[in-house]
Coordinates of N, CA and C in Angstrom, one line a residue:
X245 N 0.8 -1.2 0.0 CA 0.0 0.0 0.0 C 0.9 1.2 0.0
X246 N 0.6 2.2 -0.9 CA 1.4 3.4 -1.0 C 1.2 4.3 0.2
X247 N 2.4 5.0 0.6 CA 2.3 5.9 1.7 C 2.1 7.3 1.2
X248 N 1.9 7.5 -0.2 CA 1.8 8.8 -0.8 C 0.4 9.3 -0.5
X249 N 0.3 10.5 0.1 CA -1.0 11.1 0.4 C -1.7 11.7 -0.8
X250 N -3.0 11.8 -0.8 CA -3.7 12.4 -1.9 C -3.2 13.8 -2.2
X251 N -2.9 14.5 -1.1 CA -2.5 15.9 -1.3 C -1.2 16.0 -2.1
X252 N -0.2 15.0 -1.7 CA 1.1 15.0 -2.4 C 0.9 14.7 -3.9
X253 N 0.0 13.8 -4.2 CA -0.2 13.4 -5.6 C -0.8 14.6 -6.4
X254 N -1.7 15.3 -5.8 CA -2.3 16.5 -6.4 C -1.2 17.6 -6.7
X255 N -0.3 17.7 -5.7 CA 0.7 18.7 -5.8 C 1.7 18.4 -7.0
X256 N 2.0 17.1 -7.1 CA 2.9 16.6 -8.1 C 2.2 16.8 -9.5
X257 N 0.9 16.5 -9.6 CA 0.2 16.7 -10.8 C 0.1 18.2 -11.2
X258 N -0.1 19.0 -10.2 CA -0.2 20.5 -10.5 C 1.2 21.0 -11.0
X259 N 2.2 20.5 -10.3 CA 3.6 20.9 -10.7 C 3.9 20.5 -12.1
X260 N 3.5 19.2 -12.4 CA 3.7 18.7 -13.8 C 3.0 19.6 -14.8
X261 N 1.7 19.9 -14.5 CA 0.9 20.7 -15.4 C 1.5 22.1 -15.6
X262 N 2.0 22.7 -14.6 CA 2.7 24.0 -14.7 C 3.9 23.9 -15.6
X263 N 4.7 22.8 -15.4 CA 5.9 22.7 -16.2 C 5.6 22.4 -17.7
X264 N 4.5 21.6 -17.9 CA 4.1 21.4 -19.3 C 3.7 22.6 -20.0
X265 N 2.9 23.4 -19.3 CA 2.4 24.7 -19.8 C 3.5 25.6 -20.1
X266 N 4.5 25.7 -19.2 CA 5.6 26.6 -19.4 C 6.4 26.2 -20.6
X267 N 6.6 24.8 -20.8 CA 7.4 24.4 -21.9 C 6.6 24.7 -23.2
X268 N 5.3 24.6 -23.2 CA 4.5 24.9 -24.4 C 4.7 26.4 -24.7
X269 N 4.6 27.2 -23.7 CA 4.7 28.7 -23.9 C 6.1 29.0 -24.5
X270 N 7.2 28.4 -23.9 CA 8.5 28.7 -24.3 C 8.7 28.2 -25.8
X271 N 8.2 27.1 -26.1 CA 8.3 26.5 -27.4 C 7.6 27.5 -28.4
X272 N 6.4 27.9 -28.0 CA 5.6 28.8 -28.9 C 6.4 30.1 -29.1
X273 N 7.0 30.6 -28.0 CA 7.8 31.9 -28.1 C 8.9 31.7 -29.1
X274 N 9.6 30.6 -29.0 CA 10.7 30.4 -30.0 C 10.2 30.2 -31.4
X275 N 9.1 29.5 -31.5 CA 8.5 29.4 -32.9 C 8.1 30.7 -33.5
X276 N 7.5 31.6 -32.6 CA 7.2 32.9 -33.1 C 8.4 33.7 -33.5
X277 N 9.5 33.6 -32.8 CA 10.7 34.2 -33.2 C 11.3 33.7 -34.5
X278 N 11.1 32.4 -34.7 CA 11.5 31.8 -36.0 C 10.7 32.4 -37.1
X279 N 9.4 32.5 -36.9 CA 8.5 33.0 -37.9 C 8.8 34.5 -38.3
X280 N 9.2 35.2 -37.2 CA 9.6 36.6 -37.5 C 10.8 36.7 -38.3
X281 N 11.8 35.8 -38.0 CA 13.1 35.8 -38.7 C 12.8 35.4 -40.2
X282 N 11.9 34.5 -40.5 CA 11.5 34.2 -41.8 C 11.0 35.3 -42.6
X283 N 10.0 36.1 -41.9 CA 9.4 37.2 -42.6 C 10.5 38.3 -42.8
X284 N 11.3 38.5 -41.8 CA 12.4 39.6 -42.0 C 13.3 39.2 -43.1
X285 N 13.6 38.0 -43.3 CA 14.5 37.5 -44.4 C 13.9 37.8 -45.7
X286 N 12.5 37.5 -45.8 CA 11.8 37.8 -47.1 C 11.8 39.3 -47.4
X287 N 11.5 40.1 -46.4 CA 11.5 41.6 -46.6 C 12.9 42.1 -47.0
X288 N 13.9 41.5 -46.4 CA 15.3 42.0 -46.7 C 15.6 41.7 -48.2
X289 N 15.1 40.6 -48.7 CA 15.3 40.3 -50.2 C 14.7 41.4 -51.0
X290 N 13.6 42.0 -50.6 CA 13.0 43.0 -51.4 C 13.7 44.4 -51.3
X291 N 14.5 44.5 -50.3 CA 15.2 45.8 -50.1 C 16.6 45.8 -50.7
X292 N 17.0 44.8 -51.4 CA 18.3 44.8 -52.1 C 18.4 45.9 -53.1
X293 N 19.6 46.4 -53.4 CA 19.7 47.5 -54.4 C 19.2 47.0 -55.8
X294 N 18.5 47.8 -56.5 CA 18.1 47.3 -57.8 C 19.2 47.2 -58.8
X295 N 19.0 46.2 -59.8 CA 20.0 46.1 -60.9 C 19.2 46.3 -62.2
X296 N 19.9 46.5 -63.2 CA 19.3 46.6 -64.5 C 18.5 45.4 -64.9
X297 N 17.3 45.5 -65.4 CA 16.4 44.4 -65.8 C 17.2 43.4 -66.6
X298 N 17.9 43.8 -67.7 CA 18.5 42.9 -68.6 C 19.7 42.2 -68.0
X299 N 20.1 42.6 -66.8 CA 21.2 41.8 -66.1 C 20.7 40.5 -65.5
X300 N 19.4 40.5 -65.2 CA 18.8 39.3 -64.6 C 17.9 38.5 -65.5
X301 N 17.3 39.2 -66.5 CA 16.3 38.6 -67.4 C 16.4 39.3 -68.7
X302 N 16.9 38.6 -69.7 CA 16.9 39.1 -71.1 C 15.6 39.0 -71.7
X303 N 15.3 39.7 -72.8 CA 14.0 39.7 -73.5 C 13.7 38.3 -74.1
X304 N 14.7 37.5 -74.4 CA 14.4 36.2 -75.1 C 14.8 35.0 -74.2
X305 N 14.9 35.3 -72.9 CA 15.3 34.3 -71.9 C 14.1 33.7 -71.2
X306 N 14.2 32.4 -70.8 CA 13.3 31.9 -69.8 C 13.6 32.4 -68.4
X307 N 12.6 32.4 -67.6 CA 12.7 33.1 -66.3 C 13.6 32.2 -65.3
X308 N 14.8 32.8 -64.9 CA 15.6 32.0 -64.0 C 15.2 32.2 -62.5
X309 N 15.4 31.2 -61.7 CA 14.9 31.2 -60.3 C 15.5 32.4 -59.6
X310 N 16.8 32.7 -59.9 CA 17.5 33.8 -59.2 C 16.9 35.1 -59.4
X311 N 16.1 35.3 -60.5 CA 15.5 36.6 -60.8 C 14.2 36.8 -60.0
X312 N 13.6 35.8 -59.4 CA 12.3 36.0 -58.7 C 12.5 36.9 -57.5
X313 N 11.6 37.9 -57.4 CA 11.6 38.9 -56.3 C 12.9 39.8 -56.3
X314 N 13.5 39.9 -57.5 CA 14.7 40.7 -57.6 C 14.3 42.2 -57.9
X315 N 14.7 43.2 -57.0 CA 14.5 44.6 -57.4 C 15.3 44.9 -58.7
X316 N 14.6 45.6 -59.6 CA 15.2 45.9 -60.9 C 14.9 47.4 -61.2
X317 N 15.6 47.9 -62.2 CA 15.3 49.2 -62.8 C 15.4 49.1 -64.3
X318 N 14.7 50.0 -64.9 CA 14.6 50.0 -66.4 C 14.1 51.3 -66.9
X319 N 14.5 51.7 -68.1 CA 14.1 52.9 -68.8 C 13.3 52.5 -70.1
X320 N 12.3 53.3 -70.4 CA 11.6 53.0 -71.6 C 10.3 53.9 -71.6
X321 N 9.3 53.3 -72.2 CA 8.0 54.1 -72.3 C 6.8 53.1 -72.3
X322 N 5.7 53.6 -71.7 CA 4.5 52.8 -71.6 C 3.7 52.7 -72.9
X323 N 3.1 51.6 -73.2 CA 2.2 51.4 -74.3 C 0.8 51.4 -73.7
X324 N 0.2 52.5 -73.4 CA -1.1 52.6 -72.8 C -2.2 51.9 -73.6
X325 N -2.1 51.9 -74.9 CA -3.1 51.4 -75.8 C -3.3 49.9 -75.6
X326 N -2.3 49.2 -75.0 CA -2.4 47.8 -74.8 C -2.5 47.4 -73.3
X327 N -2.8 48.4 -72.5 CA -3.0 48.2 -71.1 C -4.1 47.3 -70.8
X328 N -4.0 46.6 -69.6 CA -5.0 45.7 -69.2 C -5.1 45.7 -67.7
X329 N -6.1 45.0 -67.1 CA -6.4 45.1 -65.7 C -6.5 43.7 -65.1
X330 N -5.9 43.6 -63.9 CA -5.9 42.3 -63.2 C -6.8 42.4 -62.0
X331 N -7.9 41.6 -62.0 CA -8.9 41.7 -60.9 C -8.4 40.9 -59.7
X332 N -8.5 41.5 -58.5 CA -8.3 40.8 -57.2 C -6.8 40.3 -57.2
X333 N -5.9 41.0 -57.7 CA -4.5 40.6 -57.6 C -4.0 40.7 -56.1
X334 N -3.3 39.7 -55.6 CA -2.8 39.8 -54.3 C -1.9 41.0 -54.1
X335 N -2.1 41.7 -53.0 CA -1.3 42.9 -52.7 C -1.9 44.2 -53.2
X336 N -3.0 44.1 -54.0 CA -3.7 45.3 -54.6 C -4.7 45.9 -53.6
X337 N -4.6 47.2 -53.3 CA -5.6 47.8 -52.3 C -6.9 48.1 -52.9
X338 N -7.1 47.9 -54.3 CA -8.3 48.2 -54.9 C -8.7 47.0 -55.8
X339 N -9.8 47.1 -56.5 CA -10.4 46.0 -57.3 C -9.4 45.6 -58.4
X340 N -8.8 46.6 -59.1 CA -8.0 46.2 -60.2 C -6.6 46.7 -60.1
X341 N -5.7 45.8 -60.4 CA -4.3 46.2 -60.6 C -4.1 46.6 -62.1
X342 N -3.5 47.7 -62.3 CA -3.3 48.3 -63.6 C -2.0 47.7 -64.2
X343 N -2.1 47.0 -65.3 CA -0.9 46.4 -65.9 C -0.7 47.0 -67.3
X344 N 0.5 47.6 -67.5 CA 0.8 48.3 -68.7 C 2.1 47.8 -69.3
X345 N 2.1 47.4 -70.6 CA 3.3 47.0 -71.3 C 4.3 48.2 -71.3
X346 N 5.6 47.9 -70.9 CA 6.6 48.9 -70.8 C 7.7 48.5 -71.8
X347 N 7.8 49.3 -72.9 CA 8.7 49.0 -74.0 C 10.1 49.5 -73.6
X348 N 11.1 48.6 -73.6 CA 12.4 49.0 -73.2 C 13.3 49.2 -74.4
X349 N 14.5 49.6 -74.2 CA 15.5 49.9 -75.3 C 15.8 48.7 -76.1
X350 N 15.5 47.5 -75.6 CA 15.7 46.3 -76.4 C 14.7 46.1 -77.5
X351 N 13.6 46.8 -77.4 CA 12.5 46.7 -78.3 C 11.4 45.7 -77.8
X352 N 11.7 45.0 -76.8 CA 10.7 44.1 -76.1 C 10.0 44.9 -75.0
X353 N 9.0 44.3 -74.5 CA 8.2 44.9 -73.4 C 8.1 44.0 -72.2
X354 N 8.1 44.7 -71.1 CA 7.9 44.0 -69.8 C 6.6 44.5 -69.2
X355 N 5.7 43.6 -68.7 CA 4.5 44.0 -68.1 C 4.8 44.7 -66.7
X356 N 4.3 45.9 -66.5 CA 4.5 46.6 -65.2 C 3.2 46.8 -64.5
X357 N 3.1 46.3 -63.3 CA 1.9 46.6 -62.5 C 2.2 48.0 -61.9
X358 N 1.5 49.0 -62.5 CA 1.8 50.4 -62.1 C 1.2 50.7 -60.8
X359 N 0.0 50.1 -60.4 CA -0.7 50.5 -59.2 C -2.1 49.9 -59.2
X360 N -3.0 50.5 -58.5 CA -4.3 49.9 -58.3 C -5.4 51.0 -58.5
X361 N -6.5 50.5 -59.0 CA -7.6 51.4 -59.3 C -9.0 50.7 -59.0
X362 N -10.0 51.5 -58.6 CA -11.3 50.9 -58.5 C -12.0 50.7 -59.8
X363 N -11.6 51.4 -60.8 CA -12.2 51.3 -62.1 C -11.1 50.8 -63.1
X364 N -11.5 50.1 -64.2 CA -10.6 49.6 -65.2 C -10.2 50.7 -66.2
X365 N -9.6 51.7 -65.6 CA -9.1 52.9 -66.4 C -8.0 53.6 -65.6
X366 N -6.9 54.0 -66.2 CA -5.8 54.7 -65.5 C -4.8 55.2 -66.6
X367 N -4.8 56.5 -66.9 CA -3.9 57.0 -67.9 C -2.4 56.7 -67.5
X368 N -1.6 56.3 -68.4 CA -0.2 56.0 -68.1 C 0.7 57.3 -68.3
X369 N 1.7 57.5 -67.6 CA 2.6 58.6 -67.9 C 3.2 58.5 -69.3
X370 N 3.2 59.6 -70.0 CA 3.7 59.6 -71.4 C 5.2 59.9 -71.4
X371 N 5.8 59.7 -72.6 CA 7.2 60.0 -72.8 C 8.1 58.9 -72.1
X372 N 9.4 59.3 -72.0 CA 10.4 58.4 -71.4 C 10.2 58.3 -69.9
X373 N 10.3 57.1 -69.4 CA 10.0 56.8 -68.0 C 11.2 56.0 -67.4
X374 N 11.6 56.3 -66.2 CA 12.5 55.5 -65.5 C 11.8 54.9 -64.3
X375 N 11.9 53.6 -64.1 CA 11.2 53.0 -63.0 C 12.0 51.9 -62.3
X376 N 11.6 51.7 -61.1 CA 12.1 50.6 -60.3 C 10.9 49.7 -59.9
X377 N 11.2 48.4 -59.6 CA 10.2 47.5 -59.2 C 10.7 46.2 -58.9
X378 N 9.8 45.3 -58.5 CA 10.2 43.9 -58.1 C 9.8 43.0 -59.2
X379 N 10.8 42.2 -59.7 CA 10.6 41.3 -60.8 C 9.9 40.0 -60.3
X380 N 8.9 39.5 -61.0 CA 8.2 38.3 -60.6 C 8.0 37.4 -61.8
X381 N 8.0 36.1 -61.6 CA 7.8 35.2 -62.8 C 6.3 35.2 -63.2
X382 N 6.0 34.8 -64.4 CA 4.7 34.7 -64.9 C 3.8 33.9 -63.9
X383 N 2.6 34.3 -63.7 CA 1.7 33.5 -62.9 C 1.4 32.2 -63.6
X384 N 1.1 31.2 -62.8 CA 0.7 29.9 -63.4 C -0.7 29.8 -63.9
X385 N -1.5 30.7 -63.4 CA -2.9 30.7 -63.8 C -3.3 32.2 -64.2
X386 N -4.3 32.3 -65.2 CA -4.7 33.6 -65.6 C -5.5 33.4 -66.9
X387 N -6.7 33.9 -66.9 CA -7.6 33.8 -68.1 C -7.2 34.8 -69.2
X388 N -7.5 34.5 -70.4 CA -7.3 35.5 -71.5 C -8.1 36.7 -71.2
X389 N -7.6 37.9 -71.7 CA -8.3 39.1 -71.5 C -9.7 39.0 -72.1
X390 N -10.7 39.6 -71.3 CA -12.0 39.7 -71.8 C -12.2 40.9 -72.7
X391 N -13.4 41.3 -73.1 CA -13.6 42.4 -74.0 C -13.3 43.7 -73.3
X392 N -13.2 43.8 -72.0 CA -12.8 45.0 -71.3 C -11.4 45.0 -70.9
X393 N -10.6 44.0 -71.4 CA -9.2 43.8 -71.1 C -9.0 43.5 -69.6
X394 N -9.8 42.7 -69.1 CA -9.7 42.3 -67.7 C -9.3 40.8 -67.6
X395 N -8.4 40.5 -66.7 CA -8.1 39.1 -66.4 C -7.9 38.9 -64.9
X396 N -7.6 37.7 -64.5 CA -7.4 37.4 -63.1 C -6.0 36.9 -62.7
X397 N -5.1 37.1 -63.6 CA -3.7 36.8 -63.3 C -2.8 37.2 -64.4
X398 N -1.5 37.5 -64.1 CA -0.5 37.9 -65.1 C 0.2 36.6 -65.6
X399 N -0.5 35.9 -66.5 CA 0.1 34.7 -67.1 C 0.6 35.1 -68.5
X400 N 1.9 35.2 -68.6 CA 2.5 35.8 -69.8 C 2.1 35.0 -71.1
X401 N 2.1 33.7 -71.1 CA 1.7 33.0 -72.3 C 0.3 33.4 -72.8
X402 N -0.6 33.7 -71.9 CA -1.9 34.2 -72.3 C -2.0 35.6 -72.8
X403 N -0.9 36.3 -72.7 CA -0.9 37.7 -73.1 C -0.1 38.0 -74.4
X404 N 0.5 36.9 -74.9 CA 1.4 37.1 -76.1 C 0.6 37.7 -77.2
X405 N -0.6 37.3 -77.4 CA -1.4 37.8 -78.5 C -2.0 39.1 -78.3
X406 N -1.9 39.6 -77.0 CA -2.6 40.8 -76.6 C -1.6 42.1 -76.7
X407 N -0.3 41.8 -76.8 CA 0.7 42.8 -76.8 C 1.5 42.7 -78.1
X408 N 1.7 43.8 -78.7 CA 2.3 43.8 -80.0 C 3.8 43.5 -79.9
X409 N 4.5 44.0 -78.9 CA 5.9 43.7 -78.7 C 6.2 42.4 -78.1
X410 N 7.4 41.8 -78.3 CA 7.7 40.6 -77.6 C 7.8 40.9 -76.1
X411 N 7.3 39.9 -75.3 CA 7.2 40.1 -73.9 C 8.3 39.4 -73.1
X412 N 8.8 40.0 -72.1 CA 9.7 39.3 -71.2 C 8.9 38.2 -70.4
X413 N 9.7 37.3 -69.9 CA 9.0 36.1 -69.3 C 8.6 36.4 -67.9
X414 N 8.6 37.6 -67.4 CA 8.2 38.0 -66.1 C 7.5 39.3 -66.1
X415 N 7.1 39.8 -64.9 CA 6.5 41.1 -64.8 C 7.0 41.8 -63.6
X416 N 6.9 43.2 -63.6 CA 7.5 44.0 -62.6 C 6.3 44.7 -61.8
X417 N 6.4 44.6 -60.5 CA 5.5 45.4 -59.6 C 6.2 46.7 -59.3
X418 N 5.7 47.8 -59.7 CA 6.3 49.1 -59.6 C 6.5 49.5 -58.1
X419 N 7.7 50.1 -57.8 CA 7.9 50.6 -56.5 C 8.3 52.1 -56.5
X420 N 8.8 52.6 -57.7 CA 9.2 54.0 -57.8 C 9.3 54.3 -59.3
X421 N 9.1 55.6 -59.7 CA 9.3 55.9 -61.1 C 9.4 57.4 -61.2
X422 N 10.0 57.8 -62.3 CA 10.1 59.2 -62.7 C 9.7 59.3 -64.2
X423 N 8.6 60.1 -64.5 CA 7.8 60.8 -63.5 C 7.1 59.9 -62.6
X424 N 6.6 60.5 -61.5 CA 6.0 59.8 -60.4 C 4.6 59.2 -60.9
X425 N 4.3 58.0 -60.3 CA 3.1 57.3 -60.7 C 2.0 57.7 -59.6
X426 N 0.9 58.2 -60.1 CA -0.2 58.7 -59.1 C -1.0 57.6 -58.5
X427 N -1.0 56.4 -59.1 CA -1.8 55.3 -58.6 C -1.4 54.8 -57.3
X428 N -2.3 54.3 -56.5 CA -1.9 53.6 -55.2 C -1.1 52.4 -55.5
X429 N -0.1 52.1 -54.7 CA 0.8 51.0 -55.0 C 0.2 49.7 -54.7
X430 N 0.7 48.7 -55.5 CA 0.4 47.3 -55.2 C 1.6 46.8 -54.5
X431 N 1.4 46.0 -53.4 CA 2.5 45.5 -52.7 C 3.1 44.3 -53.4
X432 N 4.4 44.2 -53.6 CA 5.0 43.0 -54.3 C 4.8 41.8 -53.4
X433 N 4.7 40.6 -53.9 CA 4.6 39.4 -53.1 C 5.9 39.2 -52.4
X434 N 5.8 38.7 -51.2 CA 7.0 38.4 -50.4 C 7.6 37.1 -51.0
X435 N 9.0 37.1 -51.2 CA 9.6 35.9 -51.7 C 9.7 34.8 -50.6
X436 N 10.0 33.6 -51.0 CA 10.2 32.5 -50.1 C 11.5 32.8 -49.3
X437 N 11.5 32.8 -48.0 CA 12.7 33.1 -47.2 C 13.7 31.9 -47.3
X438 N 14.9 32.2 -46.9 CA 15.9 31.1 -46.7 C 15.5 30.1 -45.7
X439 N 15.7 28.8 -46.0 CA 15.3 27.8 -45.0 C 16.1 27.9 -43.7
X440 N 17.2 28.6 -43.8 CA 18.1 28.7 -42.6 C 17.8 29.9 -41.7
X441 N 17.0 30.8 -42.2 CA 16.6 32.0 -41.4 C 15.9 31.7 -40.2
X442 N 16.4 32.0 -39.0 CA 15.8 31.7 -37.8 C 15.8 30.2 -37.4
X443 N 16.7 29.4 -38.0 CA 16.7 27.9 -37.7 C 17.0 27.6 -36.3
X444 N 17.8 28.5 -35.7 CA 18.2 28.2 -34.2 C 16.9 28.3 -33.4
X445 N 16.1 29.3 -33.6 CA 14.8 29.4 -32.9 C 13.9 28.2 -33.1
X446 N 13.9 27.7 -34.3 CA 13.0 26.6 -34.6 C 13.5 25.4 -33.8
X447 N 14.8 25.2 -33.8 CA 15.4 24.0 -33.1 C 15.1 24.2 -31.6
X448 N 15.2 25.4 -31.0 CA 14.9 25.6 -29.6 C 13.4 25.2 -29.4
X449 N 12.5 25.6 -30.3 CA 11.1 25.3 -30.1 C 10.9 23.8 -30.1
X450 N 11.5 23.1 -30.9 CA 11.4 21.6 -30.9 C 11.9 21.1 -29.6
X451 N 13.0 21.6 -29.1 CA 13.5 21.1 -27.8 C 12.5 21.3 -26.7
X452 N 11.8 22.4 -26.7 CA 10.8 22.7 -25.7 C 9.6 21.8 -25.8
X453 N 9.3 21.4 -27.0 CA 8.1 20.6 -27.2 C 8.2 19.1 -27.1
X454 N 9.5 18.6 -27.1 CA 9.7 17.2 -27.1 C 10.3 16.7 -25.8

């Protein structure tokens, strides 16, 4: 027959419960720190100094993995006549993201997400334009343009017949331009962070939870 009193067993159980709860909290805190490190790593990738567009993606090249989410700069002019609109694009503060072909010195055009609008209309700056933005690969899904030149994704293959110039294999989300762009900005998608960003915090979280 055990000499352990009911009160002692309850105390041990309560102590164990407190320790388990504390370990869960510490593990969650470390996991939250890991998540923050991942997000910071992704944001840092978007704040790199821009490079010339043609240094990372040529007009006749397939899209390289290293070009994804790369800040770039380019000079040229907008072709407003072939502008189109992307409905419910991620990062857009309004109904439509305004997408305008931007003809570069190469003679090809890159699609530029200039900003956002509640209506499918937005005059583009005329003349020569210098711009910076974040380069992204073609979307994997996107319908052909309808009669109002509206689509639901920037899928470059679906746009080849809609733009007279040859198209680059990616598109740019505008972050700055001269002359200035009056439209509200569309936020570029965050890139995938390095798998090693915050890995120490993740390992600490696992230690607390096992």
